[in-house]
PDB file of C-alpha atoms in Angstrom:
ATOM      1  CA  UNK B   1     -20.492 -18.301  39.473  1.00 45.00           C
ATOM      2  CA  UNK B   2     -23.135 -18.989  41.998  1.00 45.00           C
ATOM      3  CA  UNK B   3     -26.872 -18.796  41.042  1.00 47.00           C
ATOM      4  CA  UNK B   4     -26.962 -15.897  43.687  1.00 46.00           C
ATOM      5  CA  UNK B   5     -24.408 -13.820  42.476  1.00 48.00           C
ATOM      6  CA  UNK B   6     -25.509 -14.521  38.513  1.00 46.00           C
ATOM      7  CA  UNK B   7     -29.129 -13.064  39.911  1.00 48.00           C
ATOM      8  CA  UNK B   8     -28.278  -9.979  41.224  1.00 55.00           C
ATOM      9  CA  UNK B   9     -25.874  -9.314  38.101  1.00 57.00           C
ATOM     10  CA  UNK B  10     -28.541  -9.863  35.187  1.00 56.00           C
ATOM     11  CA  UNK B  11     -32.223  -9.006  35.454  1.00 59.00           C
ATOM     12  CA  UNK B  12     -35.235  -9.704  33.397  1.00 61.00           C
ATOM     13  CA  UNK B  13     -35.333  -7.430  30.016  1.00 58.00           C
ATOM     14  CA  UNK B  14     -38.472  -5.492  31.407  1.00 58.00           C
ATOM     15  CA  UNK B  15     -39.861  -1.861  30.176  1.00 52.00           C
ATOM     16  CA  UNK B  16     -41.281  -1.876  33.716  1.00 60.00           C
ATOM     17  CA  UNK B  17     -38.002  -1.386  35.671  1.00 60.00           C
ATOM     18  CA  UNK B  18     -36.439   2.155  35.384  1.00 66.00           C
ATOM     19  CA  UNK B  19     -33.256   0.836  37.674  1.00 68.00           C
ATOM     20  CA  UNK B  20     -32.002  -1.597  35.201  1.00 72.00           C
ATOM     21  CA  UNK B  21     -30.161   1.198  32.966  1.00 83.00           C
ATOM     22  CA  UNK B  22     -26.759   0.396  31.087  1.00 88.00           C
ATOM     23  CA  UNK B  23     -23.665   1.198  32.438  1.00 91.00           C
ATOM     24  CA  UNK B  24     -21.815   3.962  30.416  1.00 95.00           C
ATOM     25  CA  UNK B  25     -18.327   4.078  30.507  1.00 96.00           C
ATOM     26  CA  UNK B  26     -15.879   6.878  28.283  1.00 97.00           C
ATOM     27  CA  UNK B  27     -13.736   4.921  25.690  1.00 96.00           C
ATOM     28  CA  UNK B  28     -11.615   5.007  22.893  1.00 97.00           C
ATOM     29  CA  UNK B  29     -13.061   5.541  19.335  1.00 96.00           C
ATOM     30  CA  UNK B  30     -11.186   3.057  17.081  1.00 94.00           C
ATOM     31  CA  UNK B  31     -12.154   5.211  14.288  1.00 95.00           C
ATOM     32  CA  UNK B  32     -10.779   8.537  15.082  1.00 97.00           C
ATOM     33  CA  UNK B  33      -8.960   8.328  18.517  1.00 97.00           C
ATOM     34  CA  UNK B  34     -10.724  10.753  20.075  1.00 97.00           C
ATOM     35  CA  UNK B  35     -13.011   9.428  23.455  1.00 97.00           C
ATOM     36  CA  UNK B  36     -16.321   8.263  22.725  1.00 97.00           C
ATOM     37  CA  UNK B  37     -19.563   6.768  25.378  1.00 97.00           C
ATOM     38  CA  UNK B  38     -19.700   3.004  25.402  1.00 97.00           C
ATOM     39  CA  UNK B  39     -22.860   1.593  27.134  1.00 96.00           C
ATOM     40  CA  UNK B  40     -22.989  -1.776  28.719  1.00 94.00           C
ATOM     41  CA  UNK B  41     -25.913  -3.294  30.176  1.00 91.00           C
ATOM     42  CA  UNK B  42     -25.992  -7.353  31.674  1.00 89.00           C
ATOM     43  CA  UNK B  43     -29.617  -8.410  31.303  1.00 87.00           C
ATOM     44  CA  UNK B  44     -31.106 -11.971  31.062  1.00 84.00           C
ATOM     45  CA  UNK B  45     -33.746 -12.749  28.332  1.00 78.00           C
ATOM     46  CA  UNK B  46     -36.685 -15.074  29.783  1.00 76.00           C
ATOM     47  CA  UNK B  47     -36.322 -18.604  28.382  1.00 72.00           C
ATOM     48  CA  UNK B  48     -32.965 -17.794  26.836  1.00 73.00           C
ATOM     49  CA  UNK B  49     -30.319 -17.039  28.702  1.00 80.00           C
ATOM     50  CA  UNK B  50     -27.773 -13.882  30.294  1.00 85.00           C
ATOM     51  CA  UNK B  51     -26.707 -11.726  27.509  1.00 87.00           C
ATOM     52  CA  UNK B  52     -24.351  -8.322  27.474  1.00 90.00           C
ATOM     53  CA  UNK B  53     -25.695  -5.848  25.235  1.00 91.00           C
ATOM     54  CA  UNK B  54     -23.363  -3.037  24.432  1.00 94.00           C
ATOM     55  CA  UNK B  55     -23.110   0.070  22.734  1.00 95.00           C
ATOM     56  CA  UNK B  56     -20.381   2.377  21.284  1.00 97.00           C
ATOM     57  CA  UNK B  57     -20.818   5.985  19.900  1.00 97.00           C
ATOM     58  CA  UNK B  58     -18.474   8.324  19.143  1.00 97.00           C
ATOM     59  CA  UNK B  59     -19.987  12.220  18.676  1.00 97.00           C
ATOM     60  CA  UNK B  60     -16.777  13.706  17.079  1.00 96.00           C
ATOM     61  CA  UNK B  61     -16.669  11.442  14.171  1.00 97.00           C
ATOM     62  CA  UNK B  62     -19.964   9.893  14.272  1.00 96.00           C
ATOM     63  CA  UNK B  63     -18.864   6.128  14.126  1.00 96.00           C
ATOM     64  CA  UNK B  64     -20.962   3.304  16.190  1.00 95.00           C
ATOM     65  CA  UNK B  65     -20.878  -0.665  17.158  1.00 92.00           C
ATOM     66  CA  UNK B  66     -23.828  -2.335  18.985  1.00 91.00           C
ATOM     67  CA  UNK B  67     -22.603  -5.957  19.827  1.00 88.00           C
ATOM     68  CA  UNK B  68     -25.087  -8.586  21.206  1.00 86.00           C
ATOM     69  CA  UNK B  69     -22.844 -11.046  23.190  1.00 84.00           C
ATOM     70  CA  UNK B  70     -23.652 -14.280  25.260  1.00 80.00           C
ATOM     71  CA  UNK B  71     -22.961 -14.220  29.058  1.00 83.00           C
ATOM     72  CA  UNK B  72     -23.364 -17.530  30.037  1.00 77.00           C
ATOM     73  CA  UNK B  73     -21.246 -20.860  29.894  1.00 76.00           C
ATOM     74  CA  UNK B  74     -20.431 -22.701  26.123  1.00 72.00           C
ATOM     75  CA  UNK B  75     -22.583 -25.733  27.038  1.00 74.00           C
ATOM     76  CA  UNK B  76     -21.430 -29.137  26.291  1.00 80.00           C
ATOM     77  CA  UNK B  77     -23.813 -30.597  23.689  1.00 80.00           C
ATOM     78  CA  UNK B  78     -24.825 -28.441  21.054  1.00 80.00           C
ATOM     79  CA  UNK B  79     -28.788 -28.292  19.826  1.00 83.00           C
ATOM     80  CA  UNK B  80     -30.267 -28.258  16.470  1.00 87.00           C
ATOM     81  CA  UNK B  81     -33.047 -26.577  15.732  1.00 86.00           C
ATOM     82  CA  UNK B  82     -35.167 -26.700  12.265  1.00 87.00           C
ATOM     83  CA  UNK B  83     -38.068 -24.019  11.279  1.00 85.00           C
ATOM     84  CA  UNK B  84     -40.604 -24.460   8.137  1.00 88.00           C
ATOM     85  CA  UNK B  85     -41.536 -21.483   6.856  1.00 88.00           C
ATOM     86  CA  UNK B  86     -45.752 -21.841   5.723  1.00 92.00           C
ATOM     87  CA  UNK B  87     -46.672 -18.173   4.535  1.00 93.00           C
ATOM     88  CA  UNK B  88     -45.026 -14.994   4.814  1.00 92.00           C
ATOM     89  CA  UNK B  89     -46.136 -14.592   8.096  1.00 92.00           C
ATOM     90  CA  UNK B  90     -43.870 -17.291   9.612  1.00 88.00           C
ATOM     91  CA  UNK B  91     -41.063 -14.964   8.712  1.00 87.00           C
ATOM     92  CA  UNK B  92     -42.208 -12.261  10.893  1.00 88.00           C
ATOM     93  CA  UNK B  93     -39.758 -13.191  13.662  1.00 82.00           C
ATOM     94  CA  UNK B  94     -36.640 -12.415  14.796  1.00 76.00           C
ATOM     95  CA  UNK B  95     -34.101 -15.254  14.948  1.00 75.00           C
ATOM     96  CA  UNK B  96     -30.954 -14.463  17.844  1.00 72.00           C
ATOM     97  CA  UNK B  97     -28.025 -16.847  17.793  1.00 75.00           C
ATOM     98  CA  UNK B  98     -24.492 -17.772  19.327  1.00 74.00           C
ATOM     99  CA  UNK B  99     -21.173 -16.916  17.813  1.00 74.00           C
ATOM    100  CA  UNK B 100     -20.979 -20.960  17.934  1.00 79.00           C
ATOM    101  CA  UNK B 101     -24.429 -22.041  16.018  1.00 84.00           C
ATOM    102  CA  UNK B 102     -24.136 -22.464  12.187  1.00 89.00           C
ATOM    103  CA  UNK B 103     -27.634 -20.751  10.090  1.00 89.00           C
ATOM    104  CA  UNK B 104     -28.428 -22.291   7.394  1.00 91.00           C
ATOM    105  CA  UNK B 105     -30.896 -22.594   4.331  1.00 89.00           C
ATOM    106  CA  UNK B 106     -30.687 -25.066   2.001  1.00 90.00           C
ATOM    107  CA  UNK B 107     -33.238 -24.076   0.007  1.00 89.00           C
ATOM    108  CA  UNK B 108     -31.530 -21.053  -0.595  1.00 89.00           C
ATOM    109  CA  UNK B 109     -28.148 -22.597  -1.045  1.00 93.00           C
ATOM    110  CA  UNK B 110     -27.176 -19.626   2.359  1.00 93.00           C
ATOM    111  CA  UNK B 111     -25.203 -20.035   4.712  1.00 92.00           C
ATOM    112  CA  UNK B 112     -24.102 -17.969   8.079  1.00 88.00           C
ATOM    113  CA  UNK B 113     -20.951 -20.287   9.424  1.00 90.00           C
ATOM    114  CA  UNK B 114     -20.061 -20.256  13.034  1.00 85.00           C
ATOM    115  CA  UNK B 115     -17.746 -17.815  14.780  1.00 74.00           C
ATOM    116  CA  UNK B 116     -18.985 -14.747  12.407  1.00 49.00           C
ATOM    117  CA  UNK B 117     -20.108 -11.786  13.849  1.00 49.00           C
ATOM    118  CA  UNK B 118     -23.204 -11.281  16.166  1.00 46.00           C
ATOM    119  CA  UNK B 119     -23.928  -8.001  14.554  1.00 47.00           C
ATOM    120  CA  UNK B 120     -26.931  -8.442  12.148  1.00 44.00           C
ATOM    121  CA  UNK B 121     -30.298 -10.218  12.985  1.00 42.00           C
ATOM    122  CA  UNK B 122     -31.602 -12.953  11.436  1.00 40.00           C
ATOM    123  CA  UNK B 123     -35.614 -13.000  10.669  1.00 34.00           C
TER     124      UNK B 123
END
């Protein structure tokens, strides 16, 4: 996909821009059958990358999804990243990661393996 093209699909997360709203689309409920409102909304996150951020509710039986999924390319080489926590401050932040990274804390004896779901933030 060209670097033109990718532009114009995914813009900047901003609270400043009242265009970039998701794209809602009627869908089936996987819990009850009946139709439900899926949104979908292509956005790039500055010094990250493009993400899709969906949404799925369903008013007659109350059930709903929110998926955070990567848009971009699986690169080639992987990275590895390791964070000290100092004081309990250091733990005020959010951690997002790839269906493809591995989280884990030895200290803790935790691990998240790869190719889990994206559902749940990490802090």
């Amino acid at each position: 996909m060209s670097a033109i093209h990718t532009a114009a699909m995914f813009l900047e997360i901003s609270t400043d821009d009242e265009e970039q709203q998701p794209t809602e689309i009627e869908s089936l409920c996987m819990n009850c059958y009946k139709n439900g409102m899926t949104r979908i909304l292509l956005t790039r996150v500055p010094f990250f990358k493009e993400i899709i951020v969906s949404s799925f509710t369903c008013e007659e039986c109350s059930w709903s999804n929110t998926e955070v999924q990567s848009a971009g390319r699986i690169q080639e080489q992987g990275v590895r990243y390791s964070l000290t926590v100092r004081n309990k401050w250091d733990l005020n932040h959010e951690v997002v990661k790839t269906d493809y990274a591995t989280t884990r804390i030895p200290e803790l004896d935790f691990e998240i393996p790869a190719k889990r779901s994206s559902h749940y933030k990490e802090s």
